[in-house]
Short mmCIF file of C-alpha atoms in Angstrom, two decimals:
data_model
loop_
_atom_site.label_atom_id
_atom_site.label_comp_id
_atom_site.label_asym_id
_atom_site.label_seq_id
_atom_site.Cartn_x
_atom_site.Cartn_y
_atom_site.Cartn_z
CA MET U 1 0.00 0.00 0.00
CA SER U 2 1.57 3.27 -1.15
CA ALA U 3 0.70 6.72 -2.49
CA GLN U 4 -0.52 4.95 -5.63
CA ASP U 5 -3.46 3.80 -3.44
CA SER U 6 -4.41 7.35 -2.49
CA ASN U 7 -8.19 7.64 -2.24
CA LEU U 8 -8.89 10.97 -0.57
CA SER U 9 -12.50 11.07 -1.73
CA SER U 10 -13.14 8.24 0.75
CA THR U 11 -11.85 10.45 3.59
CA GLY U 12 -13.22 13.90 2.75
CA PHE U 13 -9.83 15.67 2.76
CA ASP U 14 -9.22 17.85 -0.27
CA TYR U 15 -5.46 17.94 -0.09
CA VAL U 16 -2.79 16.20 1.99
CA VAL U 17 0.92 16.88 2.31
CA ALA U 18 2.72 14.05 4.10
CA VAL U 19 6.38 14.48 5.11
CA THR U 20 8.59 11.96 6.87
CA GLN U 21 10.13 12.46 10.28
CA ASP U 22 13.64 12.15 8.81
CA SER U 23 12.95 14.83 6.19
CA ILE U 24 11.54 17.28 8.72
CA ASN U 25 14.48 16.77 11.04
CA GLY U 26 17.04 16.96 8.27
CA THR U 27 15.65 20.26 7.04
CA LEU U 28 15.25 21.67 10.55
CA GLU U 29 18.81 20.69 11.45
CA GLU U 30 20.09 22.43 8.35
CA TYR U 31 18.38 25.57 9.50
CA LEU U 32 18.73 25.40 13.26
CA TYR U 33 22.28 24.15 13.50
CA SER U 34 24.12 25.83 10.68
CA GLY U 35 23.51 29.53 10.56
CA LEU U 36 21.26 31.02 13.18
CA PRO U 37 22.80 33.98 14.96
CA GLU U 38 23.87 34.10 18.58
CA VAL U 39 21.19 35.74 20.72
CA ILE U 40 21.94 37.84 23.81
CA LEU U 41 19.14 38.71 26.20
CA CYS U 42 19.91 41.24 28.93
CA TYR U 43 17.71 42.43 31.80
CA VAL U 44 18.02 45.14 34.46
CA TYR U 45 15.88 45.88 37.50
CA ASN U 46 13.48 48.83 37.44
CA ASN U 47 12.49 50.92 40.47
CA ASP U 48 10.04 48.22 41.53
CA PHE U 49 12.82 45.63 41.42
CA GLN U 50 11.22 43.93 38.40
CA PRO U 51 13.48 42.74 35.55
CA ILE U 52 12.99 44.58 32.27
CA PRO U 53 14.84 44.02 28.96
CA ILE U 54 17.60 46.33 27.77
CA ASP U 55 19.80 46.38 24.68
CA PHE U 56 23.01 44.56 25.55
CA ALA U 57 25.42 47.09 24.05
CA THR U 58 23.57 49.92 25.74
CA PHE U 59 23.82 48.14 29.07
CA VAL U 60 27.55 47.39 28.75
CA ALA U 61 28.22 51.08 28.08
CA SER U 62 26.21 52.04 31.17
CA ALA U 63 28.17 49.52 33.29
CA GLY U 64 31.57 51.04 32.64
CA ASN U 65 32.09 48.78 29.59
CA THR U 66 31.84 45.68 31.77
CA ASP U 67 30.78 42.59 29.83
CA PRO U 68 28.92 40.34 32.31
CA PHE U 69 29.86 37.20 30.34
CA SER U 70 33.55 37.94 30.91
CA VAL U 71 33.19 37.91 34.69
CA PRO U 72 34.03 34.41 36.02
CA ASP U 73 31.59 32.43 38.09
CA GLY U 74 31.97 33.00 41.86
CA THR U 75 33.68 36.40 41.55
CA GLU U 76 33.46 38.24 44.86
CA PRO U 77 30.65 40.80 45.13
CA SER U 78 33.27 43.42 46.06
CA ASP U 79 35.04 43.01 42.73
CA ALA U 80 34.93 46.22 40.68
CA ARG U 81 33.33 44.44 37.74
CA VAL U 82 30.47 43.12 39.86
CA GLN U 83 30.09 46.57 41.41
CA ASN U 84 29.88 48.14 37.92
CA LEU U 85 27.17 45.69 36.94
CA SER U 86 25.30 46.26 40.21
CA ASN U 87 25.46 50.04 39.82
CA ALA U 88 23.84 49.60 36.40
CA SER U 89 20.98 47.59 38.04
CA PHE U 90 22.01 44.37 36.32
CA ALA U 91 19.59 41.46 36.81
CA PHE U 92 20.70 38.68 34.47
CA ALA U 93 21.85 37.99 30.93
CA ILE U 94 21.72 34.96 28.64
CA LYS U 95 23.78 34.20 25.56
CA ALA U 96 22.50 31.28 23.46
CA LYS U 97 22.85 29.75 20.03
CA LEU U 98 20.99 26.75 18.71
CA GLY U 99 23.19 23.94 17.47
CA LEU U 100 24.76 20.60 18.15
CA PRO U 101 26.05 20.39 21.74
CA PRO U 102 29.86 20.24 21.77
CA GLY U 103 31.55 16.99 22.68
CA ILE U 104 28.56 14.77 21.80
CA ASP U 105 28.21 12.38 18.87
CA PRO U 106 25.32 13.84 16.78
CA ALA U 107 24.07 10.31 16.09
CA SER U 108 23.36 9.87 19.81
CA LEU U 109 21.16 12.97 20.05
CA PRO U 110 17.36 12.70 19.94
CA PRO U 111 15.52 13.97 16.84
CA ILE U 112 14.22 17.50 16.94
CA ILE U 113 10.76 16.16 16.14
CA ALA U 114 9.55 12.68 17.06
CA LEU U 115 6.19 11.74 15.55
CA LYS U 116 3.57 9.83 17.51
CA PRO U 117 1.45 7.41 15.46
CA GLY U 118 -2.28 7.96 15.71
CA GLN U 119 -1.88 11.43 17.21
CA SER U 120 -1.59 15.10 16.38
CA ASN U 121 1.00 15.54 19.14
CA VAL U 122 4.73 15.42 18.45
CA THR U 123 7.70 15.41 20.81
CA TYR U 124 9.90 18.43 20.21
CA THR U 125 13.49 18.68 21.48
CA LEU U 126 15.58 21.79 20.98
CA MET U 127 19.33 21.75 21.73
CA PHE U 128 21.99 24.42 22.05
CA GLY U 129 25.51 24.56 20.77
CA GLU U 130 26.17 27.47 23.14
CA PHE U 131 24.39 28.55 26.29
CA VAL U 132 25.72 30.95 28.94
CA ALA U 133 23.71 32.48 31.80
CA THR U 134 24.81 35.14 34.27
CA GLU U 135 23.06 36.70 37.28
CA ILE U 136 23.69 38.87 40.33
CA SER U 137 21.99 37.81 43.56
CA TYR U 138 21.18 40.71 45.86
CA GLY U 139 20.88 41.07 49.60
CA PRO U 140 19.54 43.93 51.70
CA HIS U 141 22.71 45.96 51.20
CA GLY U 142 23.68 45.17 47.60
CA PRO U 143 25.18 42.30 45.60
CA MET U 144 25.88 39.18 47.54
CA GLY U 145 26.79 36.66 44.83
CA TRP U 146 27.85 36.37 41.18
CA PHE U 147 26.71 33.51 38.95
CA ASN U 148 28.10 32.63 35.49
CA GLN U 149 27.46 29.15 34.10
CA SER U 150 27.99 27.67 30.61
CA GLN U 151 26.80 24.46 29.02
CA PRO U 152 29.66 22.03 29.67
CA SER U 153 31.21 20.12 26.80
CA GLY U 154 29.68 16.66 26.48
CA THR U 155 26.37 17.83 27.99
CA SER U 156 23.20 18.56 26.07
CA TRP U 157 21.16 21.46 27.40
CA SER U 158 17.75 21.32 25.77
CA PHE U 159 14.10 22.24 25.86
CA SER U 160 11.58 19.56 25.06
CA GLY U 161 7.96 18.60 25.43
CA ALA U 162 4.84 17.27 23.76
CA VAL U 163 3.58 19.83 21.27
CA ASP U 164 -0.12 19.73 20.41
CA LEU U 165 -0.68 20.31 16.68
CA ASP U 166 -4.40 19.52 16.72
CA PHE U 167 -6.02 22.65 15.35
CA GLN U 168 -9.50 21.35 16.06
CA ASP U 169 -9.25 20.80 19.81
CA ALA U 170 -10.48 23.20 22.46
CA SER U 171 -7.02 24.48 23.42
CA PHE U 172 -6.54 25.76 19.89
CA THR U 173 -10.04 26.98 19.09
CA SER U 174 -10.05 28.99 22.33
CA LEU U 175 -7.13 31.07 21.08
CA PRO U 176 -7.83 34.53 19.62
CA SER U 177 -8.72 34.33 15.93
CA ASP U 178 -5.61 36.24 14.85
CA ALA U 179 -3.41 33.77 16.74
CA GLN U 180 -5.19 30.85 15.06
CA GLU U 181 -4.64 32.42 11.66
CA ARG U 182 -0.93 32.99 12.31
CA LEU U 183 -0.45 29.40 13.40
CA LYS U 184 -2.26 27.92 10.41
CA GLY U 185 -0.56 30.27 7.98
CA ILE U 186 -3.56 30.19 5.66
CA GLY U 187 -2.74 32.18 2.54
CA ASP U 188 1.00 32.20 3.27
CA PRO U 189 2.90 30.77 0.26
CA ASP U 190 5.25 29.11 2.76
CA MET U 191 2.49 27.50 4.83
CA PHE U 192 3.94 24.02 4.22
CA SER U 193 7.53 25.06 4.82
CA VAL U 194 9.71 24.18 7.79
CA GLN U 195 9.53 27.86 8.68
CA GLN U 196 5.79 27.71 9.30
CA LEU U 197 5.97 24.33 11.01
CA TYR U 198 8.78 25.66 13.20
CA TYR U 199 6.55 28.53 14.24
CA ASP U 200 3.72 26.14 15.09
CA LEU U 201 6.09 24.10 17.25
CA ASN U 202 7.55 27.09 19.01
CA SER U 203 4.13 28.43 19.89
CA SER U 204 3.71 25.69 22.48
CA ASP U 205 5.19 25.41 25.95
CA LEU U 206 8.44 23.49 26.21
CA GLU U 207 10.10 22.38 29.42
CA GLN U 208 13.69 23.17 30.32
CA GLY U 209 15.69 19.95 30.39
CA PHE U 210 18.47 21.21 32.67
CA GLN U 211 19.03 23.05 35.93
CA PHE U 212 21.63 25.67 36.77
CA ASN U 213 23.95 24.84 39.63
CA ASN U 214 24.48 27.04 42.69
CA ILE U 215 21.55 29.33 42.05
CA PRO U 216 18.31 29.57 44.06
CA THR U 217 15.31 28.07 42.30
CA ASN U 218 13.30 31.24 43.01
CA SER U 219 15.85 33.54 41.36
CA ALA U 220 14.80 35.99 38.64
CA LEU U 221 16.86 34.02 36.09
CA ASN U 222 15.12 30.74 36.86
CA ALA U 223 11.73 32.40 36.78
CA PHE U 224 12.50 33.90 33.37
CA MET U 225 13.78 30.60 31.99
CA THR U 226 10.62 28.82 33.07
CA ALA U 227 8.05 31.35 31.94
CA ASP U 228 9.43 33.62 29.23
CA PHE U 229 12.66 32.38 27.67
CA ILE U 230 11.26 30.41 24.73
CA ASN U 231 8.98 33.14 23.36
CA THR U 232 11.54 35.87 24.02
CA TYR U 233 14.26 33.88 22.29
CA TRP U 234 12.14 33.29 19.14
CA LYS U 235 11.32 36.98 18.89
CA ALA U 236 15.00 37.83 19.22
CA LEU U 237 15.71 35.53 16.25
CA GLY U 238 13.59 37.72 14.01
CA GLY U 239 9.98 37.79 15.08
CA ALA U 240 7.33 35.48 16.42
CA GLU U 241 5.81 34.76 13.01
CA VAL U 242 8.83 35.09 10.71
CA LEU U 243 11.99 33.48 11.94
CA GLY U 244 14.35 34.60 9.20
CA TYR U 245 13.97 31.35 7.28
CA ALA U 246 12.56 30.75 3.83
CA ALA U 247 12.29 27.68 1.67
CA THR U 248 12.48 28.93 -1.90
CA GLN U 249 12.61 27.55 -5.40
CA VAL U 250 15.49 28.08 -7.79
CA ALA U 251 13.01 29.94 -9.98
CA PRO U 252 10.08 32.08 -8.77
CA THR U 253 6.83 30.18 -8.35
CA GLN U 254 3.31 31.23 -9.25
CA PRO U 255 0.61 31.57 -6.62
CA THR U 256 -1.15 28.33 -5.87
CA SER U 257 -4.20 27.49 -7.99
CA LEU U 258 -6.17 26.16 -5.02
CA ALA U 259 -6.94 28.21 -1.94
CA VAL U 260 -6.21 26.18 1.19
CA THR U 261 -8.79 27.42 3.67
CA ASP U 262 -8.34 25.12 6.67
CA LEU U 263 -5.53 22.99 8.07
CA ASN U 264 -4.80 20.39 10.71
CA PHE U 265 -1.99 17.93 11.52
CA PHE U 266 -2.02 14.20 12.13
CA THR U 267 0.38 11.24 12.08
CA PRO U 268 -1.41 8.09 10.92
CA ASP U 269 -0.26 4.61 11.79
CA ALA U 270 2.07 2.99 9.29
CA VAL U 271 0.47 -0.02 7.63
CA GLY U 272 1.54 -2.99 5.58
CA SER U 273 5.27 -2.95 4.85
CA ASP U 274 7.72 -3.43 7.69
CA ASN U 275 9.67 -0.31 8.62
CA ALA U 276 7.39 2.01 6.67
CA PRO U 277 8.19 5.54 7.90
CA LEU U 278 5.76 7.64 9.86
CA THR U 279 4.67 10.86 8.18
CA LEU U 280 3.38 14.13 9.57
CA ASN U 281 0.27 14.88 7.52
CA TYR U 282 -0.95 18.37 6.70
CA LEU U 283 -4.69 17.79 6.35
CA CYS U 284 -6.21 20.48 4.17
CA ALA U 285 -9.54 21.77 2.96
CA VAL U 286 -9.75 24.04 -0.09
CA ASN U 287 -12.29 26.62 -1.18
CA ASN U 288 -13.94 26.74 2.26
CA ASP U 289 -14.91 23.06 2.26
CA GLN U 290 -15.53 21.48 5.65
CA LEU U 291 -12.35 19.91 7.04
CA PRO U 292 -13.02 16.42 8.46
CA ASP U 293 -11.69 15.58 11.91
CA THR U 294 -8.63 13.40 12.42
CA THR U 295 -10.69 10.22 12.86
CA HIS U 296 -10.84 10.20 9.05
CA ALA U 297 -7.06 10.42 8.71
CA GLY U 298 -6.20 6.77 9.30
CA PHE U 299 -5.76 6.41 5.58
CA GLY U 300 -5.00 2.70 5.33
CA TRP U 301 -2.04 3.23 3.02
CA ASN U 302 1.50 4.54 3.48
CA TRP U 303 2.47 7.72 1.71
CA ILE U 304 6.13 6.68 1.61
CA GLU U 305 7.44 3.12 1.45
CA PRO U 306 10.72 2.03 3.10
CA GLY U 307 12.60 1.95 -0.21
CA GLU U 308 11.59 5.54 -1.00
CA VAL U 309 12.87 7.20 2.19
CA SER U 310 16.27 8.07 0.71
CA GLN U 311 14.69 9.47 -2.49
CA TYR U 312 11.81 11.61 -1.29
CA ASP U 313 10.79 13.75 1.67
CA GLY U 314 7.12 12.99 1.27
CA VAL U 315 4.06 13.11 -0.95
CA ALA U 316 1.46 15.71 -1.90
CA ALA U 317 -1.97 14.35 -2.90
CA LEU U 318 -4.98 16.18 -4.31
CA ASN U 319 -8.47 14.71 -4.09
CA ARG U 320 -9.88 13.81 -7.52
CA ASN U 321 -13.00 15.88 -6.80
CA ALA U 322 -10.99 18.95 -5.80
CA PHE U 323 -8.96 18.69 -9.00
CA ALA U 324 -12.09 18.24 -11.14
CA ASN U 325 -13.71 21.29 -9.54
CA TYR U 326 -10.53 23.27 -10.15
CA LEU U 327 -10.62 22.33 -13.84
CA LEU U 328 -14.28 23.22 -14.07
CA ASN U 329 -14.44 26.54 -12.25
CA THR U 330 -11.04 28.22 -12.38
CA ASP U 331 -10.85 31.32 -14.55
CA ASN U 332 -8.16 31.07 -17.21
CA ASN U 333 -7.68 34.04 -19.50
CA GLY U 334 -11.21 35.26 -18.85
CA GLN U 335 -12.98 31.92 -19.36
CA SER U 336 -13.65 28.84 -17.28
CA LEU U 337 -14.09 25.29 -18.49
CA ALA U 338 -17.68 25.48 -17.23
CA ALA U 339 -18.25 28.51 -19.49
CA TYR U 340 -16.64 26.69 -22.40
CA ILE U 341 -18.98 23.73 -21.86
CA GLN U 342 -21.94 26.10 -21.62
CA GLY U 343 -21.03 27.58 -24.99
CA ASN U 344 -21.46 24.19 -26.63
CA CYS U 345 -24.84 23.51 -25.04
CA GLN U 346 -27.34 25.47 -27.10
CA ARG U 347 -31.10 25.29 -26.62
CA PRO U 348 -32.73 25.76 -30.03
CA GLU U 349 -36.14 27.19 -30.83
CA VAL U 350 -37.67 26.60 -34.28
CA THR U 351 -40.81 28.09 -35.76
CA VAL U 352 -42.59 27.16 -38.97
CA GLN U 353 -45.07 29.80 -40.22
CA CYS U 354 -47.88 29.15 -42.64
CA SER U 355 -50.49 31.22 -44.43
CA GLY U 356 -53.40 28.90 -44.54
CA GLN U 357 -51.83 25.59 -45.49
CA GLU U 358 -48.89 27.15 -47.32
CA VAL U 359 -45.48 27.45 -45.58
CA THR U 360 -44.19 31.02 -45.61
CA ASN U 361 -41.17 31.06 -43.22
CA TYR U 362 -38.80 28.90 -41.17
CA TYR U 363 -37.22 30.58 -38.11
CA LEU U 364 -34.31 29.41 -35.91
CA TYR U 365 -33.24 30.86 -32.54
CA TYR U 366 -30.70 29.73 -29.92
CA PHE U 367 -30.59 30.23 -26.18
CA PRO U 368 -28.07 29.06 -23.55
CA GLY U 369 -28.71 25.49 -22.45
CA ASP U 370 -28.42 23.95 -19.01
CA PRO U 371 -25.88 21.08 -19.15
CA THR U 372 -25.67 18.38 -16.50
CA ILE U 373 -22.10 18.29 -15.15
CA THR U 374 -21.05 15.62 -12.67
CA CYS U 375 -17.90 14.50 -10.88
CA PRO U 376 -18.20 10.71 -10.62
CA PRO U 377 -17.05 9.38 -7.23
CA SER U 378 -14.97 6.55 -8.72
CA GLY U 379 -13.54 5.28 -11.96
CA PRO U 380 -11.25 6.89 -14.55
CA VAL U 381 -13.74 9.64 -15.48
CA ILE U 382 -13.38 12.52 -13.03
CA LEU U 383 -15.62 15.01 -14.86
CA SER U 384 -18.47 14.49 -17.30
CA CYS U 385 -21.06 16.59 -19.11
CA ASN U 386 -24.21 15.32 -20.81
CA TYR U 387 -26.61 17.62 -22.62
CA LYS U 388 -29.50 17.16 -25.07
CA SER U 389 -32.17 19.56 -26.22
CA SER U 390 -34.86 18.78 -28.81
CA ILE U 391 -37.53 20.96 -30.38
CA SER U 392 -40.02 20.71 -33.25
CA ASP U 393 -42.74 22.75 -34.93
CA GLU U 394 -45.16 22.33 -37.81
CA CYS U 395 -48.03 24.09 -39.54
CA GLY U 396 -50.38 23.69 -42.49
CA GLY U 397 -51.73 20.49 -43.85
CA PRO U 398 -49.92 17.32 -44.65
CA ALA U 399 -49.70 18.15 -48.36
CA LEU U 400 -48.94 21.87 -48.37
CA GLY U 401 -47.62 22.56 -44.88
CA GLY U 402 -44.16 22.04 -43.31
CA SER U 403 -42.37 20.87 -40.20
CA TRP U 404 -38.97 21.12 -38.58
CA GLN U 405 -37.28 18.98 -35.94
CA LEU U 406 -33.94 19.88 -34.37
CA SER U 407 -31.96 18.28 -31.54
CA ILE U 408 -28.52 19.14 -30.14
CA THR U 409 -26.42 16.75 -28.07
CA TYR U 410 -23.11 17.59 -26.42
CA ASP U 411 -21.01 15.23 -24.31
CA MET U 412 -17.65 15.74 -22.62
CA THR U 413 -15.60 13.46 -20.40
CA VAL U 414 -12.35 14.13 -18.58
CA SER U 415 -10.58 10.90 -17.70
CA VAL U 416 -7.20 10.30 -16.10
CA GLN U 417 -4.76 7.42 -15.87
CA GLY U 418 -1.07 7.28 -15.06
CA ASN U 419 0.37 10.60 -16.16
CA THR U 420 -2.21 11.34 -18.84
CA MET U 421 -5.48 13.21 -18.97
CA THR U 422 -7.90 12.71 -21.84
CA ILE U 423 -10.63 15.21 -22.70
CA ALA U 424 -13.15 13.79 -25.16
CA GLN U 425 -15.93 15.91 -26.71
CA HIS U 426 -18.76 14.96 -29.04
CA LEU U 427 -21.19 17.44 -30.58
CA VAL U 428 -24.18 16.28 -32.65
CA ALA U 429 -26.89 18.43 -34.24
CA TYR U 430 -29.66 16.45 -35.91
CA THR U 431 -32.20 18.23 -38.11
CA TYR U 432 -35.21 17.04 -40.10
CA ILE U 433 -37.21 19.38 -42.33
CA ARG U 434 -40.34 18.90 -44.43
CA TYR U 435 -41.68 21.22 -47.11
CA HIS U 436 -44.98 20.06 -48.56
CA VAL U 437 -44.41 16.37 -49.25
CA THR U 438 -40.60 16.61 -49.63
CA SER U 439 -38.44 15.95 -46.56
CA ASP U 440 -34.96 14.93 -45.47
CA GLY U 441 -32.66 15.20 -42.50
CA GLY U 442 -29.56 13.91 -40.80
CA ASN U 443 -26.71 14.73 -38.43
CA VAL U 444 -25.66 17.99 -40.06
CA VAL U 445 -23.10 18.33 -37.25
CA ASP U 446 -21.38 15.21 -35.93
CA LYS U 447 -17.95 16.14 -34.67
CA SER U 448 -15.66 14.85 -31.93
CA ILE U 449 -12.31 15.98 -30.56
CA THR U 450 -10.08 13.91 -28.30
CA ASP U 451 -7.27 15.80 -26.59
CA VAL U 452 -4.62 13.87 -24.64
CA TYR U 453 -2.44 15.76 -22.16
CA THR U 454 0.57 14.55 -20.22
CA ILE U 455 1.40 15.73 -16.73
CA GLY U 456 5.00 15.87 -15.58
CA VAL U 457 7.59 17.93 -13.72
CA ASP U 458 9.96 20.50 -15.21
CA ASP U 459 13.59 21.12 -14.30
CA THR U 460 12.60 23.56 -11.53
CA GLY U 461 10.45 20.96 -9.77
CA GLN U 462 7.11 22.39 -10.83
CA ILE U 463 4.20 20.42 -12.26
CA VAL U 464 3.66 21.11 -15.97
CA THR U 465 1.10 19.97 -18.52
CA SER U 466 1.52 19.60 -22.27
CA LEU U 467 -0.74 18.59 -25.15
CA GLN U 468 0.37 15.21 -26.45
CA SER U 469 -2.18 14.75 -29.22
CA SER U 470 -5.46 16.13 -30.56
CA THR U 471 -7.65 13.96 -32.77
CA PRO U 472 -10.63 15.57 -34.53
CA VAL U 473 -13.24 13.42 -36.29
CA ASP U 474 -15.97 14.86 -38.56
CA ASN U 475 -18.87 12.59 -39.48
CA SER U 476 -21.23 15.42 -40.35
CA GLN U 477 -23.81 14.74 -43.07
CA THR U 478 -25.12 17.05 -45.78
CA PRO U 479 -28.69 15.93 -46.55
CA GLY U 480 -30.37 16.48 -49.91
CA VAL U 481 -33.01 15.09 -52.29
CA ASN U 482 -32.68 13.89 -55.90
CA GLY U 483 -32.53 16.34 -58.77
CA PHE U 484 -36.11 15.84 -59.94
CA LEU U 485 -37.61 16.63 -56.56
CA ASN U 486 -35.24 19.54 -56.00
CA TRP U 487 -36.17 21.03 -59.40
CA PHE U 488 -39.77 20.63 -58.53
CA THR U 489 -39.60 22.17 -55.01
CA ASN U 490 -36.20 23.94 -54.58
CA PHE U 491 -36.02 21.87 -51.40
CA ASN U 492 -32.22 21.52 -51.43
CA GLN U 493 -31.82 25.28 -51.28
CA LEU U 494 -33.98 25.34 -48.17
CA LEU U 495 -32.08 22.38 -46.69
CA ASP U 496 -28.74 24.03 -47.37
CA TRP U 497 -29.90 27.12 -45.52
CA VAL U 498 -31.05 25.05 -42.58
CA THR U 499 -27.79 23.07 -42.52
CA GLN U 500 -25.61 26.17 -42.55
CA ALA U 501 -27.76 27.91 -39.95
CA VAL U 502 -27.50 24.96 -37.57
CA ARG U 503 -23.77 24.57 -38.14
CA GLY U 504 -23.13 28.28 -37.70
CA CYS U 505 -24.83 28.34 -34.31
CA THR U 506 -23.62 25.05 -32.90
CA GLU U 507 -19.97 25.05 -33.98
CA THR U 508 -19.04 28.51 -32.69
CA SER U 509 -17.52 27.26 -29.43
CA PHE U 510 -16.58 23.72 -30.39
CA ALA U 511 -12.78 23.44 -30.45
CA ASP U 512 -9.80 21.97 -28.61
CA VAL U 513 -10.05 22.66 -24.90
CA PRO U 514 -7.51 25.46 -24.34
CA VAL U 515 -4.34 24.03 -22.82
CA SER U 516 -4.27 26.99 -20.43
CA PHE U 517 -6.95 25.23 -18.38
CA LEU U 518 -4.26 22.74 -17.40
CA GLN U 519 -0.97 24.55 -17.89
CA ASN U 520 -1.75 27.16 -15.24
CA PHE U 521 -2.28 24.66 -12.44
CA VAL U 522 0.05 25.13 -9.47
CA PHE U 523 0.05 22.58 -6.64
CA PRO U 524 -0.31 24.09 -3.15
CA GLY U 525 3.12 24.00 -1.54
CA GLY U 526 4.97 24.88 -4.72
CA SER U 527 7.02 27.48 -2.88
CA SER U 528 8.13 24.99 -0.22
CA PHE U 529 8.67 21.79 -2.19
CA VAL U 530 10.26 20.52 -5.35
CA PHE U 531 8.01 18.00 -7.08
CA ASN U 532 9.81 14.91 -8.33
CA ASP U 533 6.93 13.41 -10.30
CA ALA U 534 3.20 13.71 -10.84
CA VAL U 535 0.78 10.88 -11.61
CA PHE U 536 -2.79 9.91 -10.95
CA SER U 537 -3.32 7.24 -8.32
CA ASP U 538 -5.35 4.09 -8.88
CA ASN U 539 -8.29 6.07 -7.46
CA GLN U 540 -7.57 9.12 -9.64
CA ASP U 541 -6.07 11.46 -7.01
CA LEU U 542 -3.25 13.61 -8.36
CA VAL U 543 -0.16 12.64 -6.36
CA GLY U 544 3.46 13.70 -6.48
CA HIS U 545 6.60 12.82 -4.55
CA ILE U 546 8.20 15.90 -3.03
CA THR U 547 11.46 17.07 -1.54
CA TYR U 548 12.00 20.24 0.46
CA ALA U 549 13.31 23.08 -1.66
CA ASP U 550 16.85 24.25 -0.95
CA PRO U 551 16.66 26.55 2.10
CA THR U 552 18.22 29.99 2.17
CA LEU U 553 18.98 31.87 5.34
#
């Protein structure tokens, strides 16, 4: 069971992005441990003896150019450097930089993110390559102790905890709406990037996995570390929402063709193959559809098989119905496929006028028809249109009068298999006309066009569509009577007029479906991922293996 078994229409999710634990951690490590700046947080006491932040360089200048990190642990309170810091109301300072702890084999360290099967929770562990904390302890008459402690080599100082990524539970829905929007990142082109996921993770409480030595547990430093350090540190890196990280393509990407309007996370159980990797699933709704809850996310297939782990970071899958609705309703160059279909579905009106029993005029009018368009729930056809309209009129007697019958039929199917999409159209206009006792008719329009498109990936990792073949077939008939009857009634002249009138009205819109309906499609996540392939699953979902785009700092 693999992505080829994707059957999202059985679950109700419009779009799913599934990424493996290894890929998330590899991309996070590249970011977190290879280029983030060192952060210095400095605090002084105000008149109410409450710690407040201050710019570090500004503080050092106010403390007689004394750098608190240069003052060794245990320095006597009477030391001039401690006195300088005290006179400047120094409270504490922290210098930290994310990274691999020195003196430890990286292979022995826990992953940054550990997925939990059957849950929306993940375990998050954040480690530091550098961490230094300093603090003055005060007594009734001034400084009474100096503290300066660094992360020792061979020791991993970290923050970790269970992070709740269920955006449908009460703890999330009780947040202010603007906070919910920031966490989901709806409308952000990087909503599937490690940047956005990193923000989601860092918006939860993490517990400090270490204790400072020789410092009271009720000190201002310990209180800050417990309550405020994580959020303050993220903001110091560049903002709570934007952390200075972007996953970009080599070439600029277009805006996504589908609007993701709701999002949740879930890690389904691996099934079938031994050692199949767990994947963190972005569960998405598009175009304001209702997002199912996570009980529908036990998909029953693996997005990535064991042999694919080294090749791909994950899979993106689009529900067949969501793709069909995109094809039908998306505006391309001022026209939608639905409008194109409408243009081929004409509702005719015919009138035969008589004076007494003698025919005097034949009239033909057209009005927009009402086609039936469906998205079948299964099978290779993902979109179909069936339309038929028939009309007739007559007047006069059977010998001198006349009659006219006209019917128009239009059918279209969009079917998919493998990496191909086939759009087949068939337009038929049948007419029968009688003038006095002379009559004839036939399919004056009987045309079909079969367009075959291939879906693939270009050299920038974007999904592209191209027209492979277009096959028109014309079986139209030109009715007419024999020369004697025509000489006697001029019936062929009337029939020619009818034939050309019907053809002129019915064939105006009938043509190859413009390739722009397909070429302009952009998968959600195109700014975060490189697509390695694109095919239709056995259940006609559009699926593609993905890798994270090269990150830039």
